[in-house]
GROMACS .gro file of C-alpha atoms in nm:
model
  290
    1MET     CA    1   8.072   2.024   4.868
    2ALA     CA    2   7.872   1.749   4.735
    3SER     CA    3   7.607   1.795   5.057
    4SER     CA    4   7.580   2.175   4.978
    5MET     CA    5   7.489   2.090   4.608
    6ALA     CA    6   7.228   1.828   4.715
    7ALA     CA    7   7.087   2.100   4.950
    8ALA     CA    8   7.080   2.348   4.658
    9CYS     CA    9   6.890   2.121   4.418
   10THR     CA   10   6.657   2.033   4.704
   11ALA     CA   11   6.553   2.399   4.768
   12ALA     CA   12   6.524   2.486   4.384
   13ALA     CA   13   6.290   2.158   4.359
   14ALA     CA   14   6.100   2.312   4.644
   15SER     CA   15   6.052   2.655   4.471
   16LEU     CA   16   5.942   2.520   4.172
   17SER     CA   17   5.684   2.270   4.311
   18PRO     CA   18   5.408   2.558   4.395
   19ALA     CA   19   5.421   2.688   4.059
   20GLN     CA   20   5.388   2.349   3.895
   21SER     CA   21   5.072   2.258   4.093
   22THR     CA   22   4.930   2.592   4.029
   23ASN     CA   23   4.928   2.585   3.657
   24GLN     CA   24   4.872   2.223   3.619
   25ARG     CA   25   4.510   2.104   3.526
   26THR     CA   26   4.335   1.799   3.455
   27PRO     CA   27   4.172   1.817   3.104
   28ALA     CA   28   3.813   1.734   3.080
   29LYS     CA   29   3.705   1.397   2.894
   30GLY     CA   30   3.724   1.498   2.533
   31ARG     CA   31   3.910   1.788   2.562
   32LEU     CA   32   4.330   1.884   2.466
   33LEU     CA   33   4.503   2.166   2.670
   34PHE     CA   34   4.836   2.290   2.553
   35PRO     CA   35   5.132   2.310   2.761
   36GLY     CA   36   5.168   2.665   2.915
   37ALA     CA   37   4.842   2.781   2.817
   38PRO     CA   38   4.689   3.003   3.093
   39PRO     CA   39   4.401   2.862   3.304
   40SER     CA   40   4.177   3.072   3.136
   41SER     CA   41   4.236   2.966   2.786
   42ARG     CA   42   3.985   2.757   2.597
   43SER     CA   43   4.050   2.399   2.559
   44LEU     CA   44   4.023   2.217   2.213
   45ARG     CA   45   3.701   1.993   2.225
   46LEU     CA   46   3.797   1.630   2.043
   47HIS     CA   47   3.498   1.468   1.891
   48PRO     CA   48   3.544   1.086   1.863
   49ALA     CA   49   3.631   0.927   1.553
   50GLY     CA   50   3.326   0.898   1.301
   51ARG     CA   51   3.139   1.151   1.489
   52ARG     CA   52   3.045   1.471   1.341
   53SER     CA   53   2.987   1.790   1.533
   54PRO     CA   54   2.614   1.937   1.518
   55ALA     CA   55   2.696   2.211   1.290
   56THR     CA   56   2.833   1.940   1.053
   57ARG     CA   57   2.507   1.730   1.064
   58SER     CA   58   2.324   2.025   1.019
   59SER     CA   59   2.511   2.146   0.710
   60ARG     CA   60   2.472   1.790   0.582
   61ARG     CA   61   2.108   1.757   0.613
   62ALA     CA   62   2.041   2.093   0.446
   63ALA     CA   63   2.248   1.990   0.152
   64LYS     CA   64   2.091   1.662   0.142
   65ALA     CA   65   1.749   1.853   0.146
   66VAL     CA   66   1.845   2.064  -0.126
   67VAL     CA   67   1.970   1.763  -0.355
   68ALA     CA   68   1.647   1.605  -0.273
   69ALA     CA   69   1.473   1.915  -0.395
   70LEU     CA   70   1.652   1.885  -0.743
   71ALA     CA   71   1.541   1.544  -0.773
   72ASP     CA   72   1.243   1.455  -0.985
   73PRO     CA   73   0.934   1.395  -0.772
   74LEU     CA   74   0.833   1.013  -0.725
   75LYS     CA   75   0.595   0.882  -0.983
   76VAL     CA   76   0.419   0.579  -0.873
   77MET     CA   77   0.154   0.310  -1.008
   78ILE     CA   78  -0.058   0.102  -0.776
   79ALA     CA   79  -0.259  -0.206  -0.894
   80GLY     CA   80  -0.499  -0.426  -0.681
   81ALA     CA   81  -0.771  -0.670  -0.721
   82PRO     CA   82  -1.122  -0.567  -0.586
   83ALA     CA   83  -1.118  -0.587  -0.202
   84SER     CA   84  -0.695  -0.577  -0.213
   85GLY     CA   85  -0.710  -0.289   0.027
   86LYS     CA   86  -0.560  -0.053  -0.259
   87GLY     CA   87  -0.764   0.232  -0.135
   88THR     CA   88  -0.653   0.218   0.175
   89GLN     CA   89  -0.297   0.205   0.081
   90CYS     CA   90  -0.341   0.506  -0.140
   91GLU     CA   91  -0.481   0.734   0.136
   92LEU     CA   92  -0.154   0.616   0.352
   93ILE     CA   93   0.070   0.676   0.060
   94LYS     CA   94  -0.057   1.020  -0.021
   95ALA     CA   95  -0.036   1.142   0.342
   96LYS     CA   96   0.341   1.016   0.385
   97PHE     CA   97   0.478   1.109   0.055
   98GLY     CA   98   0.254   1.405  -0.056
   99LEU     CA   99   0.183   1.242  -0.395
  100VAL     CA  100  -0.097   1.387  -0.610
  101HIS     CA  101  -0.356   1.081  -0.603
  102ILE     CA  102  -0.512   1.011  -0.945
  103SER     CA  103  -0.770   0.762  -0.992
  104ALA     CA  104  -0.891   0.702  -1.370
  105GLY     CA  105  -1.244   0.617  -1.256
  106ASP     CA  106  -1.285   0.949  -1.014
  107LEU     CA  107  -1.102   1.154  -1.301
  108LEU     CA  108  -1.370   1.025  -1.591
  109ARG     CA  109  -1.634   1.098  -1.363
  110ALA     CA  110  -1.494   1.479  -1.287
  111GLU     CA  111  -1.464   1.529  -1.677
  112ILE     CA  112  -1.793   1.461  -1.738
  113ALA     CA  113  -1.949   1.647  -1.465
  114ALA     CA  114  -1.714   1.962  -1.566
  115GLY     CA  115  -1.883   1.916  -1.894
  116SER     CA  116  -1.498   1.932  -2.069
  117GLU     CA  117  -1.450   1.804  -2.412
  118ASN     CA  118  -1.322   1.470  -2.294
  119GLY     CA  119  -1.571   1.431  -2.058
  120LYS     CA  120  -1.841   1.505  -2.335
  121GLN     CA  121  -1.709   1.228  -2.577
  122ALA     CA  122  -1.655   0.978  -2.282
  123LYS     CA  123  -2.046   1.040  -2.194
  124GLU     CA  124  -2.145   0.969  -2.529
  125PHE     CA  125  -2.003   0.613  -2.508
  126MET     CA  126  -2.157   0.560  -2.181
  127GLU     CA  127  -2.484   0.650  -2.268
  128LYS     CA  128  -2.507   0.403  -2.531
  129GLY     CA  129  -2.366   0.140  -2.274
  130GLN     CA  130  -2.022   0.128  -2.482
  131LEU     CA  131  -1.667   0.152  -2.311
  132VAL     CA  132  -1.488   0.454  -2.319
  133PRO     CA  133  -1.181   0.411  -2.585
  134ASP     CA  134  -0.839   0.394  -2.464
  135GLU     CA  135  -0.744   0.707  -2.626
  136ILE     CA  136  -0.995   0.955  -2.445
  137VAL     CA  137  -0.911   0.815  -2.106
  138VAL     CA  138  -0.526   0.826  -2.200
  139ASN     CA  139  -0.582   1.190  -2.264
  140MET     CA  140  -0.741   1.263  -1.961
  141VAL     CA  141  -0.457   1.113  -1.764
  142LYS     CA  142  -0.205   1.295  -1.973
  143GLU     CA  143  -0.353   1.608  -1.898
  144ARG     CA  144  -0.376   1.534  -1.547
  145LEU     CA  145  -0.013   1.437  -1.491
  146LEU     CA  146   0.089   1.766  -1.651
  147GLN     CA  147  -0.098   1.970  -1.396
  148PRO     CA  148   0.156   2.201  -1.188
  149ASP     CA  149   0.087   1.982  -0.856
  150ALA     CA  150   0.135   1.646  -1.005
  151GLN     CA  151   0.468   1.807  -1.173
  152GLU     CA  152   0.590   1.942  -0.848
  153ASN     CA  153   0.489   1.695  -0.597
  154GLY     CA  154   0.482   1.376  -0.771
  155TRP     CA  155   0.201   1.127  -0.888
  156LEU     CA  156   0.024   0.843  -0.755
  157LEU     CA  157  -0.190   0.667  -1.054
  158ASP     CA  158  -0.470   0.452  -0.903
  159GLY     CA  159  -0.566   0.132  -1.099
  160TYR     CA  160  -0.447   0.271  -1.428
  161PRO     CA  161  -0.357   0.134  -1.685
  162ARG     CA  162  -0.566  -0.185  -1.694
  163SER     CA  163  -0.461  -0.330  -2.013
  164TYR     CA  164  -0.188  -0.369  -2.239
  165SER     CA  165  -0.304  -0.109  -2.475
  166GLN     CA  166  -0.331   0.158  -2.230
  167ALA     CA  167   0.010   0.086  -2.085
  168MET     CA  168   0.185   0.115  -2.478
  169ALA     CA  169  -0.047   0.449  -2.482
  170LEU     CA  170   0.128   0.580  -2.200
  171GLU     CA  171   0.460   0.451  -2.277
  172THR     CA  172   0.415   0.653  -2.614
  173LEU     CA  173   0.363   0.975  -2.426
  174GLY     CA  174   0.662   0.899  -2.204
  175ILE     CA  175   0.463   0.837  -1.890
  176ARG     CA  176   0.632   0.580  -1.706
  177PRO     CA  177   0.640   0.520  -1.299
  178ASP     CA  178   0.967   0.489  -1.110
  179ILE     CA  179   0.793   0.193  -0.920
  180PHE     CA  180   0.478  -0.019  -0.991
  181VAL     CA  181   0.342  -0.161  -0.642
  182LEU     CA  182   0.112  -0.480  -0.705
  183LEU     CA  183  -0.085  -0.591  -0.388
  184ASP     CA  184  -0.084  -0.967  -0.394
  185VAL     CA  185  -0.387  -1.118  -0.202
  186PRO     CA  186  -0.490  -1.490  -0.214
  187GLU     CA  187  -0.816  -1.533  -0.417
  188GLU     CA  188  -1.012  -1.711  -0.095
  189LEU     CA  189  -0.948  -1.396   0.101
  190LEU     CA  190  -1.057  -1.170  -0.172
  191VAL     CA  191  -1.381  -1.359  -0.219
  192GLU     CA  192  -1.442  -1.351   0.158
  193ARG     CA  193  -1.411  -0.987   0.182
  194VAL     CA  194  -1.615  -0.887  -0.099
  195VAL     CA  195  -1.902  -1.133  -0.026
  196GLY     CA  196  -1.884  -0.987   0.344
  197ARG     CA  197  -1.913  -0.660   0.283
  198ARG     CA  198  -2.201  -0.460   0.374
  199SER     CA  199  -2.333  -0.088   0.341
  200ASP     CA  200  -2.569   0.117   0.563
  201PRO     CA  201  -2.802   0.300   0.350
  202VAL     CA  202  -2.851   0.571   0.608
  203THR     CA  203  -2.496   0.683   0.689
  204GLY     CA  204  -2.331   0.552   0.388
  205LYS     CA  205  -2.080   0.354   0.610
  206ILE     CA  206  -1.921   0.014   0.468
  207TYR     CA  207  -1.918  -0.280   0.735
  208HIS     CA  208  -1.798  -0.624   0.687
  209LEU     CA  209  -2.006  -0.923   0.856
  210LYS     CA  210  -1.648  -1.069   1.005
  211TYR     CA  211  -1.377  -0.804   1.003
  212SER     CA  212  -1.590  -0.476   1.080
  213PRO     CA  213  -1.940  -0.598   1.210
  214PRO     CA  214  -2.212  -0.308   1.284
  215GLU     CA  215  -2.229  -0.173   1.632
  216ASN     CA  216  -2.553  -0.288   1.708
  217GLU     CA  217  -2.890  -0.506   1.585
  218GLU     CA  218  -3.082  -0.188   1.482
  219ILE     CA  219  -2.783  -0.112   1.219
  220ALA     CA  220  -2.753  -0.470   1.110
  221SER     CA  221  -3.128  -0.485   1.013
  222ARG     CA  222  -3.085  -0.218   0.758
  223LEU     CA  223  -2.739  -0.320   0.579
  224THR     CA  224  -2.758  -0.371   0.224
  225GLN     CA  225  -2.516  -0.578  -0.004
  226ARG     CA  226  -2.429  -0.462  -0.369
  227PHE     CA  227  -2.602  -0.690  -0.618
  228ASP     CA  228  -2.255  -0.792  -0.772
  229ASP     CA  229  -2.080  -0.845  -0.400
  230THR     CA  230  -2.166  -1.242  -0.455
  231GLU     CA  231  -1.899  -1.510  -0.492
  232GLU     CA  232  -1.994  -1.587  -0.840
  233LYS     CA  233  -1.945  -1.229  -0.977
  234VAL     CA  234  -1.654  -1.158  -0.772
  235LYS     CA  235  -1.498  -1.473  -0.940
  236LEU     CA  236  -1.587  -1.328  -1.269
  237ARG     CA  237  -1.428  -1.006  -1.182
  238LEU     CA  238  -1.115  -1.147  -1.062
  239GLN     CA  239  -1.066  -1.341  -1.376
  240THR     CA  240  -1.063  -1.008  -1.555
  241TYR     CA  241  -0.848  -0.832  -1.358
  242TYR     CA  242  -0.591  -1.140  -1.333
  243GLN     CA  243  -0.581  -1.125  -1.729
  244ASN     CA  244  -0.524  -0.747  -1.743
  245ILE     CA  245  -0.251  -0.785  -1.486
  246ASP     CA  246  -0.051  -1.032  -1.657
  247SER     CA  247  -0.064  -0.843  -1.971
  248LEU     CA  248   0.110  -0.549  -1.784
  249LEU     CA  249   0.391  -0.727  -1.648
  250SER     CA  250   0.613  -0.755  -1.957
  251THR     CA  251   0.558  -0.332  -1.971
  252TYR     CA  252   0.663  -0.284  -1.644
  253GLU     CA  253   0.877  -0.601  -1.533
  254ASP     CA  254   1.163  -0.364  -1.457
  255VAL     CA  255   0.968  -0.160  -1.207
  256ILE     CA  256   0.693  -0.375  -1.080
  257VAL     CA  257   0.733  -0.509  -0.730
  258LYS     CA  258   0.474  -0.728  -0.546
  259VAL     CA  259   0.343  -0.670  -0.185
  260LYS     CA  260   0.181  -0.906   0.039
  261GLY     CA  261  -0.146  -0.777   0.118
  262ASP     CA  262  -0.305  -1.041   0.336
  263ALA     CA  263  -0.136  -0.860   0.624
  264THR     CA  264  -0.271  -0.575   0.857
  265LYS     CA  265  -0.304  -0.247   0.670
  266GLU     CA  266  -0.013  -0.107   0.896
  267ASP     CA  267   0.228  -0.386   0.812
  268VAL     CA  268   0.132  -0.374   0.428
  269PHE     CA  269   0.197  -0.013   0.422
  270SER     CA  270   0.536  -0.049   0.619
  271GLU     CA  271   0.640  -0.256   0.335
  272ILE     CA  272   0.544   0.011   0.060
  273ASP     CA  273   0.682   0.293   0.274
  274LYS     CA  274   1.036   0.100   0.247
  275LEU     CA  275   1.003   0.075  -0.143
  276LEU     CA  276   0.888   0.419  -0.212
  277SER     CA  277   1.146   0.535   0.039
  278SER     CA  278   1.436   0.344  -0.129
  279SER     CA  279   1.313   0.463  -0.488
  280LEU     CA  280   1.314   0.823  -0.379
  281ASP     CA  281   1.654   0.807  -0.212
  282LYS     CA  282   1.797   0.640  -0.566
  283LYS     CA  283   1.673   0.922  -0.741
  284THR     CA  284   1.828   1.182  -0.477
  285GLU     CA  285   2.167   0.988  -0.524
  286ILE     CA  286   2.135   1.035  -0.888
  287VAL     CA  287   2.128   1.395  -0.884
  288ALA     CA  288   2.378   1.416  -0.610
  289ASN     CA  289   2.641   1.210  -0.843
  290ALA     CA  290   2.559   1.407  -1.165
   0.00000   0.00000   0.00000
């Protein structure tokens, strides 16, 4: 009796083996197969913990882009002593962040050339050898900042304000930066940069006897030096600059950041890039949490 039952169990097990081996599949890594599912059924893809699917990542990027678009554009002021490399950094900032570059000096010359009301008033003072009053320049800056391109893309105010009174005038108008970048370069290096500067009267190209020498003797023989690019005059200009900057520190102490400007232009911009990107991220975060 026992032997016949054992034989029956063995036969039953044998009859079941082929079916089980036929239906059994080894799931691919990262996939889950459900018991009893036909071989052709789709398996469920499992993503490791903390990892999002491409569709999820794409959706989050799109959402972040929408939030960034709703945030106020970046507003930046930048200052630096003569030969601090400010002009170079302005070009790099403009290219990376798409900000509208506004220089008070360039603005003043453009207004005079255009014959605008502000330009006419400024010209009268300049022809008398007098400084253009703050209210005229501030009015020019205000009108430029209110233009659609500056409102939509953000702005980079270059070398302005230069005094406490100019800063207060902008504050009164509600014009305030998100960040004020101050390029910090040792005085001895600034003097060296200025004193060694030369220009080619034929091509207009700027050279430096140490850092960017002329290509050949012919060019070197015709280079000229600006009358005020002497050590004595540079130090006087630097003294005025330091006094002006000191007067601005109290107004912008919560947004001003010093960036070492005695490194390569790439390294200096790398630091500025981090600061501006961080400021932009904070503005985006504020909108996202609103």
